[in-house]
PDB file of N, CA and C in Angstrom:
ATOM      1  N   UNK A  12     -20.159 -42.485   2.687  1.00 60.00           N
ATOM      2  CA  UNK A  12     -20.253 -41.462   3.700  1.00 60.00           C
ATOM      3  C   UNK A  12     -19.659 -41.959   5.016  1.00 60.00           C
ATOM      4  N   UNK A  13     -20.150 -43.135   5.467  1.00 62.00           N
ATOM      5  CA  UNK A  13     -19.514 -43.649   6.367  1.00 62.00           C
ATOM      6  C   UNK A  13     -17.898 -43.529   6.364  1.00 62.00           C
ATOM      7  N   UNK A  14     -17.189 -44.228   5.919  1.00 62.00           N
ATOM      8  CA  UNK A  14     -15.889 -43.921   5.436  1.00 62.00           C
ATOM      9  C   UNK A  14     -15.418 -43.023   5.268  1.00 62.00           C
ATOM     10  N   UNK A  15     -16.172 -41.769   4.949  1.00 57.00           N
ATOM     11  CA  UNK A  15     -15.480 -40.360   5.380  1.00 57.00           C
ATOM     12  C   UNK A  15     -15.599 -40.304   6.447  1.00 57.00           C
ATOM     13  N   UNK A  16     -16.666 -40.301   7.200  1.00 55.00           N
ATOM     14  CA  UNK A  16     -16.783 -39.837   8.663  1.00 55.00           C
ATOM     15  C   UNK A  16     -15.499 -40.985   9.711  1.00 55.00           C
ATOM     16  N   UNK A  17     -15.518 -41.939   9.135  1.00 57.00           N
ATOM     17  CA  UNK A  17     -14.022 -42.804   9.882  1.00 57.00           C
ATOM     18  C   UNK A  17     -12.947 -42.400   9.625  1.00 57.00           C
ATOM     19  N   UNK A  18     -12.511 -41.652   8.076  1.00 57.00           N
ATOM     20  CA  UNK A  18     -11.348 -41.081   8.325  1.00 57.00           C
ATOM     21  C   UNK A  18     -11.488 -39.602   8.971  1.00 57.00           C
ATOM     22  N   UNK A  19     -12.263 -38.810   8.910  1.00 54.00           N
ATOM     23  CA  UNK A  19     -12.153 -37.888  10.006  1.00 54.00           C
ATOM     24  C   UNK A  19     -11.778 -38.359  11.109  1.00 54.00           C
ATOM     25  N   UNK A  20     -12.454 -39.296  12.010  1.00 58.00           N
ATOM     26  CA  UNK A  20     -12.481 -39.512  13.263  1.00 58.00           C
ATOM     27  C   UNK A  20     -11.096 -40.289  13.627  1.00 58.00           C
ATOM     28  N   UNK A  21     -10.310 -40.803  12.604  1.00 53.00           N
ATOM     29  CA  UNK A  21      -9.077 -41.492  12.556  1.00 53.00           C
ATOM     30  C   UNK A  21      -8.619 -40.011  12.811  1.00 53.00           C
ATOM     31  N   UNK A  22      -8.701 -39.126  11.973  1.00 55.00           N
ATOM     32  CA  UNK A  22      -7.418 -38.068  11.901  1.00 55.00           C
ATOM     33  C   UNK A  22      -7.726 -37.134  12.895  1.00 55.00           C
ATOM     34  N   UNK A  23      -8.610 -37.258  13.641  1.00 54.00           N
ATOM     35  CA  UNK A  23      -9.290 -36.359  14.463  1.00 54.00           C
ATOM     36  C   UNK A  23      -8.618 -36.655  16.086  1.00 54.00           C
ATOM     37  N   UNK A  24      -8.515 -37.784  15.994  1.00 56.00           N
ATOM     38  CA  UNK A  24      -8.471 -38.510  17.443  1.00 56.00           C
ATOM     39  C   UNK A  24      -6.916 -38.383  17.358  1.00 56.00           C
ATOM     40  N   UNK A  25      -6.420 -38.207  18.678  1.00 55.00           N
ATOM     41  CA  UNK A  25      -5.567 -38.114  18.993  1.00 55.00           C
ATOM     42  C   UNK A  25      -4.179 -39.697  19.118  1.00 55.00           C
ATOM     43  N   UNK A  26      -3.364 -40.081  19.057  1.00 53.00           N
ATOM     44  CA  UNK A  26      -2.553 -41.170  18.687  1.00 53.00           C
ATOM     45  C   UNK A  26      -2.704 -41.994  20.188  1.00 53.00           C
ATOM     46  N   UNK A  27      -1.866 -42.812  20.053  1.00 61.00           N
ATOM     47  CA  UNK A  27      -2.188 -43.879  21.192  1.00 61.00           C
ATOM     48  C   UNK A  27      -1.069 -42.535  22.516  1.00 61.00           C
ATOM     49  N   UNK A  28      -0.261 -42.128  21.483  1.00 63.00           N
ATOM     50  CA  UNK A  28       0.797 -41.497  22.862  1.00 63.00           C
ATOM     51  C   UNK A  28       0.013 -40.002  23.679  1.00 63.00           C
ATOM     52  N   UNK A  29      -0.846 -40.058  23.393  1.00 74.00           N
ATOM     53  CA  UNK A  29      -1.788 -38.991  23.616  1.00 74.00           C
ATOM     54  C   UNK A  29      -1.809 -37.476  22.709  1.00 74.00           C
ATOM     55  N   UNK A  30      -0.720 -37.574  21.870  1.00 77.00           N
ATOM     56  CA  UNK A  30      -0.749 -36.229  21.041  1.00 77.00           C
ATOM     57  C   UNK A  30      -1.335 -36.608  19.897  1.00 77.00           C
ATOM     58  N   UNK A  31      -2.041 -35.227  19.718  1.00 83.00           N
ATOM     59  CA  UNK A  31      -3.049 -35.024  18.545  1.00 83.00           C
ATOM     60  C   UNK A  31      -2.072 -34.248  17.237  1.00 83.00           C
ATOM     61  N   UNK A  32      -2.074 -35.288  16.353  1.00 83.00           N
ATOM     62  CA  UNK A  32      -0.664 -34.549  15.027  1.00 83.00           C
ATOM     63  C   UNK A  32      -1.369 -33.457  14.387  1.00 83.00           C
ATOM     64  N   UNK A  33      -2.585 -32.821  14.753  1.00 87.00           N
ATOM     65  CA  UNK A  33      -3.057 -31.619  13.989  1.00 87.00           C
ATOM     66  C   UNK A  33      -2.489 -30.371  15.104  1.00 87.00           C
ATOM     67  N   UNK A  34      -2.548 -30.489  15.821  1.00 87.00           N
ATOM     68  CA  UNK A  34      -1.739 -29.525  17.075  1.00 87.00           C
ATOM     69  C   UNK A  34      -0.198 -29.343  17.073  1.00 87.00           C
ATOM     70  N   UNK A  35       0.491 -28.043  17.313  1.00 87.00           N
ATOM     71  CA  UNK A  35       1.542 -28.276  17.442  1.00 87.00           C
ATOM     72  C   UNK A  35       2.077 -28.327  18.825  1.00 87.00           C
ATOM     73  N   UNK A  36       3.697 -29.105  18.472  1.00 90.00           N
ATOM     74  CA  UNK A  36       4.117 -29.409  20.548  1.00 90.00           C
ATOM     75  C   UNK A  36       4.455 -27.791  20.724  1.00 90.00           C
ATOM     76  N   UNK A  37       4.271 -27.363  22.194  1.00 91.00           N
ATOM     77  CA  UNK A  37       4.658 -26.681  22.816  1.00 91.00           C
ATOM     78  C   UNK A  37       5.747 -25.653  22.296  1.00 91.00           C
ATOM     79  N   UNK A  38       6.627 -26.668  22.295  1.00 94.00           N
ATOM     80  CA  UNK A  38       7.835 -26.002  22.433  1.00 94.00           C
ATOM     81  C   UNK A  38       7.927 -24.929  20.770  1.00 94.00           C
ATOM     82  N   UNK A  39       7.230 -25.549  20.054  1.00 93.00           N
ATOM     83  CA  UNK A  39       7.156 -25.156  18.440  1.00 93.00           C
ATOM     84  C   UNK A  39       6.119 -24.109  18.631  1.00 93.00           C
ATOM     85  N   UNK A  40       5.517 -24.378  19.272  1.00 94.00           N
ATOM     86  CA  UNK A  40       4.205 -22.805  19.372  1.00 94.00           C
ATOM     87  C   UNK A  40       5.127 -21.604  19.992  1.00 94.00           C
ATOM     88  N   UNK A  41       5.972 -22.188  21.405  1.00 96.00           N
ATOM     89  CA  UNK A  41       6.622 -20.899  21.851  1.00 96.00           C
ATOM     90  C   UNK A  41       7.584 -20.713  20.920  1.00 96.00           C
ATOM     91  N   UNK A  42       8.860 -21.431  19.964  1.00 97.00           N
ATOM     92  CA  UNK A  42       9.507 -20.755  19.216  1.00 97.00           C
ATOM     93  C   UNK A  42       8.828 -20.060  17.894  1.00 97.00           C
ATOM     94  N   UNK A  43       7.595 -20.469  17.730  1.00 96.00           N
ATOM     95  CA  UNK A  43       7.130 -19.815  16.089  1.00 96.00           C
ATOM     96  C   UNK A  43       6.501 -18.249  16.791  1.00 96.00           C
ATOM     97  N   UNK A  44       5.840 -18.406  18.206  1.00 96.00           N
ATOM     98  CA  UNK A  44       5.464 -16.953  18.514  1.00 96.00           C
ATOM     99  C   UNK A  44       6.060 -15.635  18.445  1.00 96.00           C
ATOM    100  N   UNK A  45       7.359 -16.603  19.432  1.00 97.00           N
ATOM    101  CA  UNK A  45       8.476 -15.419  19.938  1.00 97.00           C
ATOM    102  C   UNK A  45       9.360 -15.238  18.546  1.00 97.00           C
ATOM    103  N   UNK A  46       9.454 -15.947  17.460  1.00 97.00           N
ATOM    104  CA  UNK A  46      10.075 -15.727  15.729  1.00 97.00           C
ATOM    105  C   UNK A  46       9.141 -14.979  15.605  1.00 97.00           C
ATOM    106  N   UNK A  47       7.446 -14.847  15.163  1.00 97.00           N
ATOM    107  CA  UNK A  47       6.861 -14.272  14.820  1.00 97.00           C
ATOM    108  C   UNK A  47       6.977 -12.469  15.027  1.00 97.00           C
ATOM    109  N   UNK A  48       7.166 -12.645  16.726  1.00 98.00           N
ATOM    110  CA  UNK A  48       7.143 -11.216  17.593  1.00 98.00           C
ATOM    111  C   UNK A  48       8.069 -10.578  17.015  1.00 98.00           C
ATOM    112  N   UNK A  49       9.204 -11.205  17.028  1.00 97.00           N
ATOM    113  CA  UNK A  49      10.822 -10.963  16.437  1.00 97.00           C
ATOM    114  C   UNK A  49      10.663 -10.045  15.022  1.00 97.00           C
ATOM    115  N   UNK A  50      10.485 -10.909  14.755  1.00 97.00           N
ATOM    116  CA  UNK A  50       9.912 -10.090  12.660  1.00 97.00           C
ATOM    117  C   UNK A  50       9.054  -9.266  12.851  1.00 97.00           C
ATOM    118  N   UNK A  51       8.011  -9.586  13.405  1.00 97.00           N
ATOM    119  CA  UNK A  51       6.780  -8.104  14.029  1.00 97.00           C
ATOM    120  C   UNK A  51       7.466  -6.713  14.287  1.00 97.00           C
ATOM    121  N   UNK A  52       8.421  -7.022  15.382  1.00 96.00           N
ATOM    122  CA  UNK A  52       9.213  -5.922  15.861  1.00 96.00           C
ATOM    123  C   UNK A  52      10.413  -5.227  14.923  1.00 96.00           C
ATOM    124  N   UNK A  53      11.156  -6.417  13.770  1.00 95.00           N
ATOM    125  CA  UNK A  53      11.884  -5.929  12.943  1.00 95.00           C
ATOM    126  C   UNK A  53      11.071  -4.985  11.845  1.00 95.00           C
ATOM    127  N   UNK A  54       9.924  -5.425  11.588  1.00 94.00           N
ATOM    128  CA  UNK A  54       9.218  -4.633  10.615  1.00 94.00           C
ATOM    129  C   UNK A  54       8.753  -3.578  11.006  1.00 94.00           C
ATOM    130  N   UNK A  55       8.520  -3.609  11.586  1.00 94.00           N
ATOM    131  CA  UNK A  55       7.767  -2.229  12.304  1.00 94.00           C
ATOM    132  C   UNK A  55       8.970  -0.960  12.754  1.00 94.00           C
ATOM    133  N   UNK A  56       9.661  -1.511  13.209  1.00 94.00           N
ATOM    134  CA  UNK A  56      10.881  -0.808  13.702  1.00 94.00           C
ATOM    135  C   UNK A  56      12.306  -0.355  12.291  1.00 94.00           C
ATOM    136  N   UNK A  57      11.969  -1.053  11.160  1.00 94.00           N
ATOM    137  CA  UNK A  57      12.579  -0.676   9.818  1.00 94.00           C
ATOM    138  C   UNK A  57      12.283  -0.169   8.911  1.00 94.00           C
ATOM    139  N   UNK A  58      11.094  -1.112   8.973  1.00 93.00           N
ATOM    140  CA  UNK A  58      10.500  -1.183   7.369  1.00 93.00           C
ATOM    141  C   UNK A  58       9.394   0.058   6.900  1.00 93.00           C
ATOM    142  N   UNK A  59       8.483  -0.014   8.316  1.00 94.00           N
ATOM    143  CA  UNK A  59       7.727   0.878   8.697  1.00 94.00           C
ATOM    144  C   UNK A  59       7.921   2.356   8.004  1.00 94.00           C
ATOM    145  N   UNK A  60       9.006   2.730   9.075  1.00 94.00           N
ATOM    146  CA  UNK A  60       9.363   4.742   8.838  1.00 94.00           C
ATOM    147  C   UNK A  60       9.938   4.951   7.218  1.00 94.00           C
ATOM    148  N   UNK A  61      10.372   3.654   6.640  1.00 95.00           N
ATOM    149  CA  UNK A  61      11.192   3.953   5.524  1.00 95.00           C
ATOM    150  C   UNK A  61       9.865   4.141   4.678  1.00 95.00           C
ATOM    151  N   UNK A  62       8.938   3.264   4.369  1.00 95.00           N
ATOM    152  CA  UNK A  62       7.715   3.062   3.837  1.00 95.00           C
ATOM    153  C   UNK A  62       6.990   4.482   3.574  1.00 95.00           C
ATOM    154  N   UNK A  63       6.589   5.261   5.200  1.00 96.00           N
ATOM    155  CA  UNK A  63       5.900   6.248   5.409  1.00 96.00           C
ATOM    156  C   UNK A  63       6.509   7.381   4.969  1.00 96.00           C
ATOM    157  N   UNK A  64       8.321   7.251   4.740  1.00 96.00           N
ATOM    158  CA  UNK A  64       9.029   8.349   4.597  1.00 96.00           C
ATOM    159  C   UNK A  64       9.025   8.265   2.791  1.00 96.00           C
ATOM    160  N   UNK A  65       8.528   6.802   2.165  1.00 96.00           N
ATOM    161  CA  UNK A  65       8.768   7.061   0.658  1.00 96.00           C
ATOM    162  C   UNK A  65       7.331   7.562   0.100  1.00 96.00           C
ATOM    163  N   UNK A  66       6.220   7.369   0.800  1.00 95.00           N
ATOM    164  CA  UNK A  66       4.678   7.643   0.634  1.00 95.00           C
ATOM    165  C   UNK A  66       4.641   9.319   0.930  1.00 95.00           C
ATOM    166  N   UNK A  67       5.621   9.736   2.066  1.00 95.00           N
ATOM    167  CA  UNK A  67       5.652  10.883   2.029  1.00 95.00           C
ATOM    168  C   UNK A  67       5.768  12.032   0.773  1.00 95.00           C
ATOM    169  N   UNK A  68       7.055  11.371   0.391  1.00 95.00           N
ATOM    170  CA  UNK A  68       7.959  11.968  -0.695  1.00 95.00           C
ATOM    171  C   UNK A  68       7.179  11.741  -2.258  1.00 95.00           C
ATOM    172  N   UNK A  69       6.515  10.708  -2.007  1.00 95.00           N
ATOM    173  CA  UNK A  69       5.655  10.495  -3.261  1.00 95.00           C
ATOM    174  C   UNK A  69       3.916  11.454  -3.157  1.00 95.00           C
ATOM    175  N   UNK A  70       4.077  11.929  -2.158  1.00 94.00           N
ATOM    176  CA  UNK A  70       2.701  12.671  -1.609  1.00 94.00           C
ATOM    177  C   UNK A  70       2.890  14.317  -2.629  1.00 94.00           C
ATOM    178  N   UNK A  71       4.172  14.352  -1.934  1.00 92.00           N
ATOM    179  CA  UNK A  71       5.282  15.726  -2.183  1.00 92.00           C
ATOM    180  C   UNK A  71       5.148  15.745  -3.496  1.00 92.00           C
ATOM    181  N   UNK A  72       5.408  14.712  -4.136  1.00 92.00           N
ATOM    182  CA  UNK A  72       5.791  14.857  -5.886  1.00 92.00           C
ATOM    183  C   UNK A  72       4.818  15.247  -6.314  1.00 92.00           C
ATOM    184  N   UNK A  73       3.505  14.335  -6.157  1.00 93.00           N
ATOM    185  CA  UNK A  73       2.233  14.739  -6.857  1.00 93.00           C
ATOM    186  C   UNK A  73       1.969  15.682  -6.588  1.00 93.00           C
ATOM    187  N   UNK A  74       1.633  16.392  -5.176  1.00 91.00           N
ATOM    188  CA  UNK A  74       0.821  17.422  -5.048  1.00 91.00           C
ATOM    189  C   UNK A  74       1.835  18.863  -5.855  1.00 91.00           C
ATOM    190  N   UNK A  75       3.023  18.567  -5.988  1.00 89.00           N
ATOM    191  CA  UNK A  75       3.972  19.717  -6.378  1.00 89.00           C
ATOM    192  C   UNK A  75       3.434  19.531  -8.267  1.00 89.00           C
ATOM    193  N   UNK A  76       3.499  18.100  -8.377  1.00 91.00           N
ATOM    194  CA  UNK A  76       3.240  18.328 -10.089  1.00 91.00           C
ATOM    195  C   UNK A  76       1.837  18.562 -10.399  1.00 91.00           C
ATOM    196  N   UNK A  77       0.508  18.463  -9.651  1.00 92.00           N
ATOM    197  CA  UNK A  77      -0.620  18.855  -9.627  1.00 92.00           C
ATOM    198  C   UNK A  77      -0.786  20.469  -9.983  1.00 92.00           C
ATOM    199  N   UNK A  78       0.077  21.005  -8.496  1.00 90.00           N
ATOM    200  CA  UNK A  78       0.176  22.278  -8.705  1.00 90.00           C
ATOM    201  C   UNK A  78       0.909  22.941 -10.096  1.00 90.00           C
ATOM    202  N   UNK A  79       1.368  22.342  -9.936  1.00 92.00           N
ATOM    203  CA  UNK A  79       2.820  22.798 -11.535  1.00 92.00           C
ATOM    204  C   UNK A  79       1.569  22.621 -12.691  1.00 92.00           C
ATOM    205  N   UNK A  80       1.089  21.735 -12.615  1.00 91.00           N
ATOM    206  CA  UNK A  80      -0.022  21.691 -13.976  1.00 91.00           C
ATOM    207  C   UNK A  80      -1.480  22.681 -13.748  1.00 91.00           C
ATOM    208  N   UNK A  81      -1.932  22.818 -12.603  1.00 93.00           N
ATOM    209  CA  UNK A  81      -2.890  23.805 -12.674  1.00 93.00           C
ATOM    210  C   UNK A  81      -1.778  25.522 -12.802  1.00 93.00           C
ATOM    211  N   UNK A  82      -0.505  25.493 -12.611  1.00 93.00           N
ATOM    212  CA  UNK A  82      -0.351  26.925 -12.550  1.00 93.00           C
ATOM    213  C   UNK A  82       0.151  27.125 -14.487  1.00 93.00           C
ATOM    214  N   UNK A  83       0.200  26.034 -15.210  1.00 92.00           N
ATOM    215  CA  UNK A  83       0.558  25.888 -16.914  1.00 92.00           C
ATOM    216  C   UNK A  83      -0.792  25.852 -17.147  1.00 92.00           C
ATOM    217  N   UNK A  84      -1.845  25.485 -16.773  1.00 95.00           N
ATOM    218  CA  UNK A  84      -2.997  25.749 -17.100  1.00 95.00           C
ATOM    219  C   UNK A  84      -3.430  26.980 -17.005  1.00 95.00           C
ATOM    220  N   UNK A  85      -3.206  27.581 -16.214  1.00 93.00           N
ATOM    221  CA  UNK A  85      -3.869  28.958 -15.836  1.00 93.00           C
ATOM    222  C   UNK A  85      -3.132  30.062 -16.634  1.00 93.00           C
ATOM    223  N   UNK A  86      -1.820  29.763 -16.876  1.00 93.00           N
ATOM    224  CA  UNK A  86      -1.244  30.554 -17.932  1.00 93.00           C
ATOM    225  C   UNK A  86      -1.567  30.344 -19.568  1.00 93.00           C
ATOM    226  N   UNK A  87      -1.812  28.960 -19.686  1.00 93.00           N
ATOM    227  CA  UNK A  87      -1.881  29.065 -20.997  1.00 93.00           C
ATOM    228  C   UNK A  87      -3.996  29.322 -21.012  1.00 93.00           C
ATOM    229  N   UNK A  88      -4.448  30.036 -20.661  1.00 95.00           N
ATOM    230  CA  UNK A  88      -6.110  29.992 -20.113  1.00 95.00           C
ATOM    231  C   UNK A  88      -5.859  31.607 -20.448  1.00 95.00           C
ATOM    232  N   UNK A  89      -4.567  32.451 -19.740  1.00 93.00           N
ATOM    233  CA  UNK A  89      -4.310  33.636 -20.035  1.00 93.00           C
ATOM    234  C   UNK A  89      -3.906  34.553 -21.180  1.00 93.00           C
ATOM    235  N   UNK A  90      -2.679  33.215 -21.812  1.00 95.00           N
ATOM    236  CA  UNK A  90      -2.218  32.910 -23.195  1.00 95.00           C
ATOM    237  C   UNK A  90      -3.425  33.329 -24.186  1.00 95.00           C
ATOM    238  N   UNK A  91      -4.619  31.904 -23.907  1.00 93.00           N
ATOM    239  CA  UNK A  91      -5.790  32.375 -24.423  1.00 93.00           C
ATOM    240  C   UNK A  91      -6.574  33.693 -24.933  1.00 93.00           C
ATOM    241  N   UNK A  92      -6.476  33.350 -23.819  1.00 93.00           N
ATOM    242  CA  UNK A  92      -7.500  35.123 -23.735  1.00 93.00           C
ATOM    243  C   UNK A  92      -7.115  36.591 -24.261  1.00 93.00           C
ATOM    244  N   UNK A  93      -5.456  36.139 -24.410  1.00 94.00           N
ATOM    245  CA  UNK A  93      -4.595  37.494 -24.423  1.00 94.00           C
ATOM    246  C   UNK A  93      -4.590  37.194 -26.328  1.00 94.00           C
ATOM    247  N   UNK A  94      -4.674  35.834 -26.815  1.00 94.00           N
ATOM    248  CA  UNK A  94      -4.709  36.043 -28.481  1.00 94.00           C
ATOM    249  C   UNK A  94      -5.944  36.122 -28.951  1.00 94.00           C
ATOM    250  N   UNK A  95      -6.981  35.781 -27.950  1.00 92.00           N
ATOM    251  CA  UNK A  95      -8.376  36.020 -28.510  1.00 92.00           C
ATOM    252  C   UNK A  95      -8.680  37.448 -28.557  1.00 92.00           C
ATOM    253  N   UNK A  96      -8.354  37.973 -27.257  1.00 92.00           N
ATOM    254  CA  UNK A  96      -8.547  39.794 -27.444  1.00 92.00           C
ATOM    255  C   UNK A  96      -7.503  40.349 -28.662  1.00 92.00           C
ATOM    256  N   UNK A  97      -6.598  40.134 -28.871  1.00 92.00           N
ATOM    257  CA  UNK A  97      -5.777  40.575 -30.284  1.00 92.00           C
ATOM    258  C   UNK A  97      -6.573  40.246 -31.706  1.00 92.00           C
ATOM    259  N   UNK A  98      -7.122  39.270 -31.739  1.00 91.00           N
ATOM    260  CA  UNK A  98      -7.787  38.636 -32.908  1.00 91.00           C
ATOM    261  C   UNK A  98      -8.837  40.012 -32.623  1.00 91.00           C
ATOM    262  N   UNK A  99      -9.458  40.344 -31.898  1.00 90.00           N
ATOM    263  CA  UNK A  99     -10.904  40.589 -32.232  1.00 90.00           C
ATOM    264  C   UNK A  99     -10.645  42.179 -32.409  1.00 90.00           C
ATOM    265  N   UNK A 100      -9.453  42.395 -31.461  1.00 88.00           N
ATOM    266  CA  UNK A 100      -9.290  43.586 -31.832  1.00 88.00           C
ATOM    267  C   UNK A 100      -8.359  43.647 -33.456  1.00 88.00           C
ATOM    268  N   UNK A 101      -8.161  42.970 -33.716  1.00 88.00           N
ATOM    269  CA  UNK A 101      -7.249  42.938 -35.617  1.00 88.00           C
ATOM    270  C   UNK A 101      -8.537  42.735 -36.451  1.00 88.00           C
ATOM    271  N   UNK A 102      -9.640  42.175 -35.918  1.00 89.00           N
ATOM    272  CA  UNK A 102     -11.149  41.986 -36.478  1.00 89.00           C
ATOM    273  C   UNK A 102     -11.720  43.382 -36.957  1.00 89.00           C
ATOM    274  N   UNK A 103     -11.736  44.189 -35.630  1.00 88.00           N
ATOM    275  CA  UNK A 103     -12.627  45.535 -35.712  1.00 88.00           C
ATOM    276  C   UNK A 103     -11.929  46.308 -36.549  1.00 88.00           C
ATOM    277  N   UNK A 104     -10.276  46.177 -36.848  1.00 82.00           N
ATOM    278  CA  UNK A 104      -9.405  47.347 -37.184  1.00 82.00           C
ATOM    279  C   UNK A 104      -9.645  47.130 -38.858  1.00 82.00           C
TER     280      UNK A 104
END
């Protein structure tokens, strides 16, 4: 246990030059931010509207083939009904 707690405190503590190697320098925090922002802003500004415009179109499809299948349902429900009344009337005759 001891010996773990020394290599923590080895890797913990900062080097003789005063930087701590679990931190990054400066200059690497401001270029990974302003890269980060960069791609933030490319995505959002591309990727985004194309996304919302294919979720759209896929919204469109279903609700059009939803409808398309309740209006084949409702005909063949009519279909139904229209050979059941023939049967019953070829029944009575």
């Amino acid at each position: 246990m001891s010996k773990l707690l020394a290599a923590a405190s080895v890797v913990a503590a900062p080097e003789e030059g005063g930087h701590n190697p679990l931190l990054p320098h400066t200059s690497e925090l401001v270029f990974g931010t302003i890269s980060f922002v960069i791609v933030l802003v490319l995505v959002g500004w591309k990727l985004v509207p194309q996304i919302q415009k294919t979720l759209a179109e896929r919204t469109e499809a279903i609700e059009g083939g939803i409808k398309r299948a309740e209006q084949a349902q409702a005909d063949a429900q009519a279909t139904l009904d229209e050979y059941k009344a023939e049967l019953d009337k070829a029944r009575r005759e």
